[in-house]
GROMACS .gro file of C-alpha atoms in nm:
model
  184
    1MET     CA    1   0.247   2.254   0.661
    2THR     CA    2   0.021   2.099   0.400
    3LEU     CA    3   0.061   1.723   0.394
    4VAL     CA    4  -0.011   1.534   0.076
    5LEU     CA    5  -0.043   1.161   0.023
    6TYR     CA    6   0.091   1.000  -0.294
    7HIS     CA    7  -0.015   0.675  -0.459
    8TYR     CA    8   0.224   0.545  -0.725
    9TYR     CA    9   0.098   0.290  -0.977
   10GLU     CA   10   0.141   0.139  -1.322
   11ALA     CA   11  -0.034   0.378  -1.561
   12ALA     CA   12  -0.186   0.102  -1.775
   13GLN     CA   13  -0.335  -0.073  -1.470
   14GLY     CA   14  -0.484   0.229  -1.295
   15PRO     CA   15  -0.458   0.333  -0.930
   16PHE     CA   16  -0.554   0.152  -0.612
   17ARG     CA   17  -0.540  -0.200  -0.752
   18ASN     CA   18  -0.493  -0.420  -0.448
   19LEU     CA   19  -0.388  -0.786  -0.432
   20SER     CA   20  -0.516  -0.807  -0.075
   21SER     CA   21  -0.871  -0.745  -0.196
   22LEU     CA   22  -0.865  -1.070  -0.397
   23PRO     CA   23  -0.911  -1.429  -0.284
   24LEU     CA   24  -0.567  -1.566  -0.188
   25GLU     CA   25  -0.537  -1.807  -0.482
   26GLU     CA   26  -0.627  -1.538  -0.734
   27ALA     CA   27  -0.377  -1.297  -0.575
   28ARG     CA   28  -0.107  -1.567  -0.593
   29GLU     CA   29  -0.185  -1.627  -0.961
   30ILE     CA   30  -0.159  -1.257  -1.046
   31LEU     CA   31   0.162  -1.223  -0.847
   32GLY     CA   32   0.297  -1.529  -1.030
   33MET     CA   33   0.229  -1.363  -1.366
   34ILE     CA   34   0.402  -1.045  -1.246
   35VAL     CA   35   0.706  -1.247  -1.136
   36GLN     CA   36   0.719  -1.428  -1.471
   37GLU     CA   37   0.706  -1.099  -1.664
   38GLY     CA   38   0.997  -0.974  -1.455
   39LYS     CA   39   0.949  -0.610  -1.560
   40THR     CA   40   0.866  -0.439  -1.232
   41PHE     CA   41   0.978  -0.422  -0.870
   42ALA     CA   42   0.688  -0.650  -0.773
   43SER     CA   43   0.844  -0.927  -0.983
   44GLN     CA   44   1.114  -0.965  -0.716
   45ARG     CA   45   0.871  -1.067  -0.442
   46ALA     CA   46   0.918  -1.394  -0.256
   47GLY     CA   47   0.691  -1.695  -0.297
   48ASP     CA   48   0.531  -1.640   0.045
   49TYR     CA   49   0.472  -1.270  -0.020
   50MET     CA   50   0.091  -1.281  -0.007
   51GLU     CA   51   0.075  -1.483   0.314
   52THR     CA   52   0.326  -1.251   0.481
   53ARG     CA   53   0.145  -0.943   0.351
   54LEU     CA   54  -0.191  -1.058   0.489
   55ILE     CA   55  -0.038  -1.131   0.831
   56LEU     CA   56   0.133  -0.789   0.846
   57GLU     CA   57  -0.182  -0.610   0.730
   58SER     CA   58  -0.381  -0.785   1.001
   59ARG     CA   59  -0.128  -0.682   1.267
   60ALA     CA   60  -0.133  -0.322   1.145
   61ARG     CA   61  -0.515  -0.322   1.147
   62GLU     CA   62  -0.528  -0.458   1.503
   63ALA     CA   63  -0.271  -0.202   1.622
   64PHE     CA   64  -0.468   0.078   1.454
   65ILE     CA   65  -0.794  -0.035   1.617
   66ALA     CA   66  -0.616  -0.038   1.955
   67LYS     CA   67  -0.540   0.332   1.896
   68GLY     CA   68  -0.900   0.420   1.813
   69GLY     CA   69  -0.892   0.357   1.440
   70GLN     CA   70  -1.209   0.239   1.272
   71PRO     CA   71  -1.101   0.057   0.957
   72ALA     CA   72  -1.385  -0.030   0.723
   73ASN     CA   73  -1.169  -0.276   0.525
   74LEU     CA   74  -0.975  -0.583   0.632
   75TYR     CA   75  -0.684  -0.462   0.419
   76PRO     CA   76  -0.543  -0.116   0.344
   77HIS     CA   77  -0.471   0.072   0.026
   78TYR     CA   78  -0.122   0.216   0.029
   79MET     CA   79   0.006   0.569  -0.017
   80THR     CA   80   0.315   0.761   0.094
   81LEU     CA   81   0.325   1.073   0.306
   82GLY     CA   82   0.500   1.316   0.077
   83PRO     CA   83   0.656   1.235  -0.259
   84CYS     CA   84   0.905   0.952  -0.305
   85ASN     CA   85   1.051   0.954  -0.654
   86TRP     CA   86   1.223   0.620  -0.591
   87LEU     CA   87   0.883   0.451  -0.614
   88CYS     CA   88   0.857   0.553  -0.979
   89SER     CA   89   1.135   0.300  -1.046
   90TRP     CA   90   0.896   0.021  -0.942
   91TYR     CA   91   0.688   0.067  -1.257
   92THR     CA   92   0.739   0.048  -1.634
   93GLU     CA   93   0.512   0.350  -1.688
   94PRO     CA   94   0.463   0.515  -1.350
   95ASN     CA   95   0.182   0.749  -1.261
   96VAL     CA   96   0.081   0.911  -0.934
   97VAL     CA   97  -0.231   1.029  -0.752
   98GLN     CA   98  -0.197   1.307  -0.495
   99ILE     CA   99  -0.458   1.362  -0.222
  100ASP     CA  100  -0.445   1.610   0.064
  101TRP     CA  101  -0.434   1.414   0.389
  102ASP     CA  102  -0.707   1.634   0.537
  103GLU     CA  103  -0.954   1.461   0.305
  104PHE     CA  104  -0.916   1.141   0.508
  105ASP     CA  105  -1.101   1.084   0.833
  106ASP     CA  106  -0.844   1.035   1.111
  107ARG     CA  107  -1.010   0.705   1.203
  108SER     CA  108  -0.953   0.563   0.853
  109ILE     CA  109  -0.579   0.619   0.806
  110SER     CA  110  -0.271   0.484   0.980
  111PHE     CA  111   0.100   0.523   0.916
  112THR     CA  112   0.422   0.330   0.947
  113TYR     CA  113   0.765   0.491   0.948
  114GLY     CA  114   0.881   0.308   0.640
  115ASP     CA  115   0.711   0.044   0.430
  116LEU     CA  116   0.489  -0.195   0.626
  117PHE     CA  117   0.710  -0.497   0.546
  118PRO     CA  118   1.041  -0.383   0.692
  119THR     CA  119   0.877  -0.172   0.961
  120MET     CA  120   0.691  -0.470   1.104
  121ARG     CA  121   0.967  -0.729   1.047
  122TYR     CA  122   1.311  -0.573   1.103
  123GLU     CA  123   1.472  -0.638   1.440
  124ASP     CA  124   1.723  -0.354   1.469
  125GLY     CA  125   1.599  -0.183   1.785
  126LYS     CA  126   1.482   0.137   1.618
  127PRO     CA  127   1.191   0.280   1.821
  128TYR     CA  128   0.956   0.305   1.523
  129ARG     CA  129   0.976  -0.067   1.437
  130LYS     CA  130   0.654  -0.265   1.473
  131GLN     CA  131   0.466   0.063   1.533
  132VAL     CA  132   0.152   0.194   1.368
  133TYR     CA  133   0.079   0.566   1.407
  134THR     CA  134  -0.225   0.789   1.389
  135LYS     CA  135  -0.224   1.125   1.211
  136GLY     CA  136  -0.138   1.307   1.532
  137GLU     CA  137   0.138   1.064   1.622
  138ILE     CA  138   0.307   1.063   1.281
  139ARG     CA  139   0.358   1.439   1.303
  140GLU     CA  140   0.557   1.382   1.623
  141VAL     CA  141   0.760   1.104   1.459
  142ILE     CA  142   0.842   1.332   1.163
  143ALA     CA  143   0.945   1.611   1.399
  144ARG     CA  144   1.183   1.369   1.571
  145TYR     CA  145   1.325   1.167   1.279
  146GLY     CA  146   1.244   1.365   0.964
  147LEU     CA  147   1.115   1.222   0.638
  148PRO     CA  148   1.300   0.908   0.524
  149GLN     CA  149   1.275   1.019   0.162
  150GLU     CA  150   1.496   1.315   0.259
  151TRP     CA  151   1.758   1.147   0.479
  152ASN     CA  152   1.765   0.811   0.297
  153LYS     CA  153   1.704   0.892  -0.071
  154HIS     CA  154   1.933   0.614  -0.190
  155GLY     CA  155   1.836   0.349   0.065
  156ASP     CA  156   2.189   0.320   0.197
  157ARG     CA  157   2.093   0.410   0.555
  158GLY     CA  158   1.833   0.138   0.615
  159PRO     CA  159   1.505   0.012   0.473
  160GLU     CA  160   1.315   0.334   0.548
  161ARG     CA  161   1.257   0.511   0.216
  162TYR     CA  162   0.922   0.682   0.291
  163ILE     CA  163   0.642   0.703   0.542
  164GLU     CA  164   0.364   0.471   0.437
  165ALA     CA  165  -0.002   0.559   0.481
  166GLN     CA  166  -0.250   0.276   0.512
  167ILE     CA  167  -0.595   0.381   0.389
  168TRP     CA  168  -0.855   0.160   0.557
  169ASP     CA  169  -1.165   0.259   0.358
  170GLU     CA  170  -1.254   0.365   0.007
  171ASN     CA  171  -1.460   0.677   0.073
  172VAL     CA  172  -1.200   0.926  -0.047
  173ILE     CA  173  -1.052   0.697  -0.309
  174GLY     CA  174  -1.401   0.629  -0.443
  175ARG     CA  175  -1.464   1.003  -0.484
  176TYR     CA  176  -1.148   1.037  -0.690
  177TYR     CA  177  -1.197   0.721  -0.895
  178PRO     CA  178  -1.568   0.631  -0.897
  179SER     CA  179  -1.531   0.397  -1.195
  180ILE     CA  180  -1.303   0.169  -0.993
  181TYR     CA  181  -1.552   0.120  -0.711
  182GLY     CA  182  -1.880   0.140  -0.898
  183GLY     CA  183  -1.959   0.501  -0.808
  184LEU     CA  184  -1.906   0.488  -0.431
   0.00000   0.00000   0.00000
């Protein structure tokens, strides 16, 4: 089975724009402008979103390192494993990048069964909560539970809507979008 990663984004802004890569105050300012505009899914985020995001990203990074991951960045770029059309509703003019997962070094990519936020915060006893998976492990999780975007298309069966991939370096992304990262 060929596995493809998807990155959804606002067409006018371009792909792989990442609030976590900015100084905290600048990220808060940008998020504040997004909230004021009120046009996209991101405009619904809570006031402590950035602080919570940075804590969860740090936990995911530490868990990934404990499993042999070698993240080059302190923060990940986000993609989904397989398509998730629901994510198009997050954007005014959605666009998507698709990259074969084999292009990513196993030591630079982790996964959560669901979005990082609910996966790391929900307390409902599901075995995949607070877990970060490697490429090999996520295949086993899919074999056991399936793809959330298939069994929970409408979000009525829990917060799992997709499998999230956390990309911990820019090597592959830089090859696809060299203008974003100065030709890396």
